[in-house]
């Protein structure tokens, strides 16, 4: 009596064995890539720390509170007070402008605009991310700066009582406020693109359930889309903030840098870490380059802290991540 049970396909065991081998290879490659990334970051941190220690050991000023930057003088004096202030203020202005606008554009493309309009509009926004920084800088210096004179005068007249927007002297607006606007335009496509893709991943049943309960389109977005996309919005904002903190060429072209720290953001002057490194690295002597490495280490630490804070925020919002959808 013959059995009707079909025989195992030839080569089945070999395919399973090859699949296990492939899984092990992929796992080891992934693990090696992660370890390599940590090694590279550790090497960068170690190099910056070593060169920074050489500079700080001979600094006659306080590295954190000194405004002056003269590391190649007979008595080296340099500090990052102006650079920290300029970097944080310009990045804050950029994010305050870019994040709400980017979220609005992403919602318009994903939930409001018809498909025949949404697709070309999305391509246009994505193309802005491909524009080189030097083009943004030239546009900012030749177009944005002259056209902001009226805005800065208006802010001085009506918002000068806040002290922050008080313009102590009327000059060409090559200031941190202009830099913040330029950085906002530069980071806008990054935040928009990531947020748009996050909003498109919202489970359709969540949106339909909200609409079925009588919610308007905005109420549906507020109760179903934004909570789901909150971690993605935070991640997108951190990507944009990373570019705003490290932008070099565009800031160097637009900003009239100086060692003066002023709380009036409409006054010219100030500086950022990346701009200071780019402008002074070529003319710096060996010790001056070590001082620039020290400022680069501070920017490196700030970037790590910002990304670490973003990861903590996202981890605390796992209920909105959509993992259990």
PDB file of N, CA and C in Angstrom, residues 266-325:
ATOM      1  N   UNK A 266      18.244  92.326  16.402  1.00  0.00           N
ATOM      2  CA  UNK A 266      18.200  93.098  15.155  1.00  0.00           C
ATOM      3  C   UNK A 266      19.480  93.886  14.908  1.00  0.00           C
ATOM      4  N   UNK A 267      20.375  93.893  15.878  1.00  0.00           N
ATOM      5  CA  UNK A 267      21.658  94.576  15.699  1.00  0.00           C
ATOM      6  C   UNK A 267      22.639  93.643  15.003  1.00  0.00           C
ATOM      7  N   UNK A 268      23.498  94.179  14.133  1.00  0.00           N
ATOM      8  CA  UNK A 268      24.501  93.333  13.482  1.00  0.00           C
ATOM      9  C   UNK A 268      25.529  92.834  14.491  1.00  0.00           C
ATOM     10  N   UNK A 269      26.156  91.748  14.159  1.00  0.00           N
ATOM     11  CA  UNK A 269      27.190  91.204  15.039  1.00  0.00           C
ATOM     12  C   UNK A 269      26.836  89.812  15.508  1.00  0.00           C
ATOM     13  N   UNK A 270      27.687  89.278  16.338  1.00  0.00           N
ATOM     14  CA  UNK A 270      27.515  87.918  16.824  1.00  0.00           C
ATOM     15  C   UNK A 270      28.226  86.922  15.932  1.00  0.00           C
ATOM     16  N   UNK A 271      27.927  85.664  16.134  1.00  0.00           N
ATOM     17  CA  UNK A 271      28.560  84.608  15.349  1.00  0.00           C
ATOM     18  C   UNK A 271      28.044  83.259  15.794  1.00  0.00           C
ATOM     19  N   UNK A 272      28.377  82.231  15.035  1.00  0.00           N
ATOM     20  CA  UNK A 272      28.021  80.856  15.364  1.00  0.00           C
ATOM     21  C   UNK A 272      29.276  79.996  15.319  1.00  0.00           C
ATOM     22  N   UNK A 273      29.177  78.808  15.887  1.00  0.00           N
ATOM     23  CA  UNK A 273      30.323  77.904  15.905  1.00  0.00           C
ATOM     24  C   UNK A 273      30.792  77.574  14.492  1.00  0.00           C
ATOM     25  N   UNK A 274      29.868  77.108  13.664  1.00  0.00           N
ATOM     26  CA  UNK A 274      30.251  76.668  12.320  1.00  0.00           C
ATOM     27  C   UNK A 274      30.804  77.820  11.494  1.00  0.00           C
ATOM     28  N   UNK A 275      30.169  78.976  11.601  1.00  0.00           N
ATOM     29  CA  UNK A 275      30.653  80.136  10.840  1.00  0.00           C
ATOM     30  C   UNK A 275      32.049  80.544  11.291  1.00  0.00           C
ATOM     31  N   UNK A 276      32.295  80.552  12.585  1.00  0.00           N
ATOM     32  CA  UNK A 276      33.603  80.944  13.105  1.00  0.00           C
ATOM     33  C   UNK A 276      34.700  79.990  12.640  1.00  0.00           C
ATOM     34  N   UNK A 277      34.395  78.696  12.640  1.00  0.00           N
ATOM     35  CA  UNK A 277      35.381  77.709  12.185  1.00  0.00           C
ATOM     36  C   UNK A 277      35.674  77.890  10.706  1.00  0.00           C
ATOM     37  N   UNK A 278      34.628  78.101   9.903  1.00  0.00           N
ATOM     38  CA  UNK A 278      34.820  78.221   8.459  1.00  0.00           C
ATOM     39  C   UNK A 278      35.613  79.469   8.094  1.00  0.00           C
ATOM     40  N   UNK A 279      35.353  80.575   8.767  1.00  0.00           N
ATOM     41  CA  UNK A 279      36.007  81.834   8.414  1.00  0.00           C
ATOM     42  C   UNK A 279      37.458  81.902   8.874  1.00  0.00           C
ATOM     43  N   UNK A 280      37.788  81.255   9.972  1.00  0.00           N
ATOM     44  CA  UNK A 280      39.095  81.455  10.583  1.00  0.00           C
ATOM     45  C   UNK A 280      40.029  80.262  10.461  1.00  0.00           C
ATOM     46  N   UNK A 281      39.538  79.153   9.941  1.00  0.00           N
ATOM     47  CA  UNK A 281      40.391  77.967   9.902  1.00  0.00           C
ATOM     48  C   UNK A 281      41.550  78.143   8.927  1.00  0.00           C
ATOM     49  N   UNK A 282      41.301  78.742   7.763  1.00  0.00           N
ATOM     50  CA  UNK A 282      42.342  78.841   6.744  1.00  0.00           C
ATOM     51  C   UNK A 282      43.479  79.767   7.152  1.00  0.00           C
ATOM     52  N   UNK A 283      43.177  80.789   7.919  1.00  0.00           N
ATOM     53  CA  UNK A 283      44.196  81.761   8.313  1.00  0.00           C
ATOM     54  C   UNK A 283      44.759  81.508   9.704  1.00  0.00           C
ATOM     55  N   UNK A 284      44.244  80.508  10.396  1.00  0.00           N
ATOM     56  CA  UNK A 284      44.691  80.239  11.760  1.00  0.00           C
ATOM     57  C   UNK A 284      46.025  79.507  11.768  1.00  0.00           C
ATOM     58  N   UNK A 285      46.836  79.800  12.754  1.00  0.00           N
ATOM     59  CA  UNK A 285      48.082  79.083  12.981  1.00  0.00           C
ATOM     60  C   UNK A 285      47.779  77.777  13.724  1.00  0.00           C
ATOM     61  N   UNK A 286      48.763  76.906  13.904  1.00  0.00           N
ATOM     62  CA  UNK A 286      48.475  75.611  14.539  1.00  0.00           C
ATOM     63  C   UNK A 286      47.736  75.724  15.875  1.00  0.00           C
ATOM     64  N   UNK A 287      48.169  76.662  16.727  1.00  0.00           N
ATOM     65  CA  UNK A 287      47.465  76.782  18.007  1.00  0.00           C
ATOM     66  C   UNK A 287      46.054  77.321  17.804  1.00  0.00           C
ATOM     67  N   UNK A 288      45.885  78.248  16.836  1.00  0.00           N
ATOM     68  CA  UNK A 288      44.552  78.753  16.543  1.00  0.00           C
ATOM     69  C   UNK A 288      43.622  77.658  16.061  1.00  0.00           C
ATOM     70  N   UNK A 289      44.163  76.701  15.307  1.00  0.00           N
ATOM     71  CA  UNK A 289      43.330  75.585  14.857  1.00  0.00           C
ATOM     72  C   UNK A 289      42.939  74.687  16.027  1.00  0.00           C
ATOM     73  N   UNK A 290      43.828  74.540  16.999  1.00  0.00           N
ATOM     74  CA  UNK A 290      43.464  73.788  18.196  1.00  0.00           C
ATOM     75  C   UNK A 290      42.316  74.482  18.933  1.00  0.00           C
ATOM     76  N   UNK A 291      42.346  75.805  18.971  1.00  0.00           N
ATOM     77  CA  UNK A 291      41.248  76.546  19.612  1.00  0.00           C
ATOM     78  C   UNK A 291      39.939  76.335  18.856  1.00  0.00           C
ATOM     79  N   UNK A 292      40.019  76.306  17.529  1.00  0.00           N
ATOM     80  CA  UNK A 292      38.823  76.039  16.746  1.00  0.00           C
ATOM     81  C   UNK A 292      38.311  74.617  16.986  1.00  0.00           C
ATOM     82  N   UNK A 293      39.240  73.683  17.199  1.00  0.00           N
ATOM     83  CA  UNK A 293      38.833  72.324  17.540  1.00  0.00           C
ATOM     84  C   UNK A 293      38.077  72.295  18.863  1.00  0.00           C
ATOM     85  N   UNK A 294      38.515  73.151  19.806  1.00  0.00           N
ATOM     86  CA  UNK A 294      37.820  73.217  21.093  1.00  0.00           C
ATOM     87  C   UNK A 294      36.383  73.700  20.918  1.00  0.00           C
ATOM     88  N   UNK A 295      36.190  74.708  20.059  1.00  0.00           N
ATOM     89  CA  UNK A 295      34.823  75.166  19.801  1.00  0.00           C
ATOM     90  C   UNK A 295      34.023  74.104  19.061  1.00  0.00           C
ATOM     91  N   UNK A 296      34.696  73.359  18.167  1.00  0.00           N
ATOM     92  CA  UNK A 296      34.018  72.265  17.481  1.00  0.00           C
ATOM     93  C   UNK A 296      33.571  71.168  18.439  1.00  0.00           C
ATOM     94  N   UNK A 297      34.368  70.930  19.478  1.00  0.00           N
ATOM     95  CA  UNK A 297      33.981  69.937  20.481  1.00  0.00           C
ATOM     96  C   UNK A 297      32.711  70.359  21.205  1.00  0.00           C
ATOM     97  N   UNK A 298      32.586  71.644  21.501  1.00  0.00           N
ATOM     98  CA  UNK A 298      31.374  72.136  22.172  1.00  0.00           C
ATOM     99  C   UNK A 298      30.159  71.945  21.267  1.00  0.00           C
ATOM    100  N   UNK A 299      30.308  72.263  19.981  1.00  0.00           N
ATOM    101  CA  UNK A 299      29.204  72.048  19.046  1.00  0.00           C
ATOM    102  C   UNK A 299      28.864  70.569  18.938  1.00  0.00           C
ATOM    103  N   UNK A 300      29.868  69.711  18.962  1.00  0.00           N
ATOM    104  CA  UNK A 300      29.651  68.262  18.925  1.00  0.00           C
ATOM    105  C   UNK A 300      28.837  67.810  20.138  1.00  0.00           C
ATOM    106  N   UNK A 301      29.179  68.328  21.308  1.00  0.00           N
ATOM    107  CA  UNK A 301      28.458  67.958  22.528  1.00  0.00           C
ATOM    108  C   UNK A 301      27.028  68.492  22.494  1.00  0.00           C
ATOM    109  N   UNK A 302      26.848  69.721  22.027  1.00  0.00           N
ATOM    110  CA  UNK A 302      25.498  70.286  21.937  1.00  0.00           C
ATOM    111  C   UNK A 302      24.626  69.441  21.020  1.00  0.00           C
ATOM    112  N   UNK A 303      25.174  69.024  19.888  1.00  0.00           N
ATOM    113  CA  UNK A 303      24.409  68.194  18.954  1.00  0.00           C
ATOM    114  C   UNK A 303      24.028  66.863  19.581  1.00  0.00           C
ATOM    115  N   UNK A 304      24.959  66.245  20.306  1.00  0.00           N
ATOM    116  CA  UNK A 304      24.642  64.981  20.973  1.00  0.00           C
ATOM    117  C   UNK A 304      23.563  65.166  22.029  1.00  0.00           C
ATOM    118  N   UNK A 305      23.627  66.253  22.784  1.00  0.00           N
ATOM    119  CA  UNK A 305      22.623  66.506  23.815  1.00  0.00           C
ATOM    120  C   UNK A 305      21.246  66.736  23.205  1.00  0.00           C
ATOM    121  N   UNK A 306      21.203  67.474  22.109  1.00  0.00           N
ATOM    122  CA  UNK A 306      19.925  67.735  21.447  1.00  0.00           C
ATOM    123  C   UNK A 306      19.303  66.436  20.941  1.00  0.00           C
ATOM    124  N   UNK A 307      20.097  65.608  20.284  1.00  0.00           N
ATOM    125  CA  UNK A 307      19.572  64.343  19.769  1.00  0.00           C
ATOM    126  C   UNK A 307      19.206  63.386  20.901  1.00  0.00           C
ATOM    127  N   UNK A 308      19.983  63.405  21.976  1.00  0.00           N
ATOM    128  CA  UNK A 308      19.637  62.570  23.122  1.00  0.00           C
ATOM    129  C   UNK A 308      18.325  62.994  23.759  1.00  0.00           C
ATOM    130  N   UNK A 309      18.113  64.311  23.871  1.00  0.00           N
ATOM    131  CA  UNK A 309      16.848  64.805  24.416  1.00  0.00           C
ATOM    132  C   UNK A 309      15.673  64.412  23.535  1.00  0.00           C
ATOM    133  N   UNK A 310      15.880  64.467  22.211  1.00  0.00           N
ATOM    134  CA  UNK A 310      14.812  64.061  21.299  1.00  0.00           C
ATOM    135  C   UNK A 310      14.474  62.585  21.468  1.00  0.00           C
ATOM    136  N   UNK A 311      15.487  61.751  21.631  1.00  0.00           N
ATOM    137  CA  UNK A 311      15.241  60.325  21.822  1.00  0.00           C
ATOM    138  C   UNK A 311      14.471  60.062  23.109  1.00  0.00           C
ATOM    139  N   UNK A 312      14.787  60.812  24.167  1.00  0.00           N
ATOM    140  CA  UNK A 312      14.065  60.647  25.420  1.00  0.00           C
ATOM    141  C   UNK A 312      12.610  61.058  25.280  1.00  0.00           C
ATOM    142  N   UNK A 313      12.370  62.148  24.557  1.00  0.00           N
ATOM    143  CA  UNK A 313      10.995  62.599  24.359  1.00  0.00           C
ATOM    144  C   UNK A 313      10.196  61.570  23.579  1.00  0.00           C
ATOM    145  N   UNK A 314      10.783  61.041  22.520  1.00  0.00           N
ATOM    146  CA  UNK A 314      10.096  60.029  21.712  1.00  0.00           C
ATOM    147  C   UNK A 314       9.845  58.763  22.532  1.00  0.00           C
ATOM    148  N   UNK A 315      10.808  58.376  23.358  1.00  0.00           N
ATOM    149  CA  UNK A 315      10.648  57.172  24.170  1.00  0.00           C
ATOM    150  C   UNK A 315       9.516  57.316  25.180  1.00  0.00           C
ATOM    151  N   UNK A 316       9.300  58.534  25.668  1.00  0.00           N
ATOM    152  CA  UNK A 316       8.221  58.766  26.620  1.00  0.00           C
ATOM    153  C   UNK A 316       6.867  58.834  25.938  1.00  0.00           C
ATOM    154  N   UNK A 317       6.847  58.901  24.611  1.00  0.00           N
ATOM    155  CA  UNK A 317       5.594  59.004  23.858  1.00  0.00           C
ATOM    156  C   UNK A 317       5.356  57.759  23.024  1.00  0.00           C
ATOM    157  N   UNK A 318       5.731  56.599  23.531  1.00  0.00           N
ATOM    158  CA  UNK A 318       5.592  55.387  22.741  1.00  0.00           C
ATOM    159  C   UNK A 318       4.114  55.059  22.464  1.00  0.00           C
ATOM    160  N   UNK A 319       3.219  55.548  23.330  1.00  0.00           N
ATOM    161  CA  UNK A 319       1.825  55.254  23.087  1.00  0.00           C
ATOM    162  C   UNK A 319       1.290  55.924  21.831  1.00  0.00           C
ATOM    163  N   UNK A 320       2.041  56.950  21.330  1.00  0.00           N
ATOM    164  CA  UNK A 320       1.631  57.633  20.116  1.00  0.00           C
ATOM    165  C   UNK A 320       2.419  57.193  18.884  1.00  0.00           C
ATOM    166  N   UNK A 321       3.326  56.269  19.058  1.00  0.00           N
ATOM    167  CA  UNK A 321       4.210  55.922  17.966  1.00  0.00           C
ATOM    168  C   UNK A 321       3.557  55.070  16.886  1.00  0.00           C
ATOM    169  N   UNK A 322       2.370  54.482  17.207  1.00  0.00           N
ATOM    170  CA  UNK A 322       1.706  53.653  16.219  1.00  0.00           C
ATOM    171  C   UNK A 322       2.227  52.235  16.160  1.00  0.00           C
ATOM    172  N   UNK A 323       3.083  51.845  17.096  1.00  0.00           N
ATOM    173  CA  UNK A 323       3.639  50.507  17.059  1.00  0.00           C
ATOM    174  C   UNK A 323       2.582  49.436  17.296  1.00  0.00           C
ATOM    175  N   UNK A 324       1.519  49.803  18.054  1.00  0.00           N
ATOM    176  CA  UNK A 324       0.478  48.836  18.361  1.00  0.00           C
ATOM    177  C   UNK A 324      -0.755  49.006  17.487  1.00  0.00           C
ATOM    178  N   UNK A 325      -0.622  49.828  16.433  1.00  0.00           N
ATOM    179  CA  UNK A 325      -1.791  50.059  15.584  1.00  0.00           C
ATOM    180  C   UNK A 325      -2.113  48.815  14.759  1.00  0.00           C
TER     181      UNK A 325
END
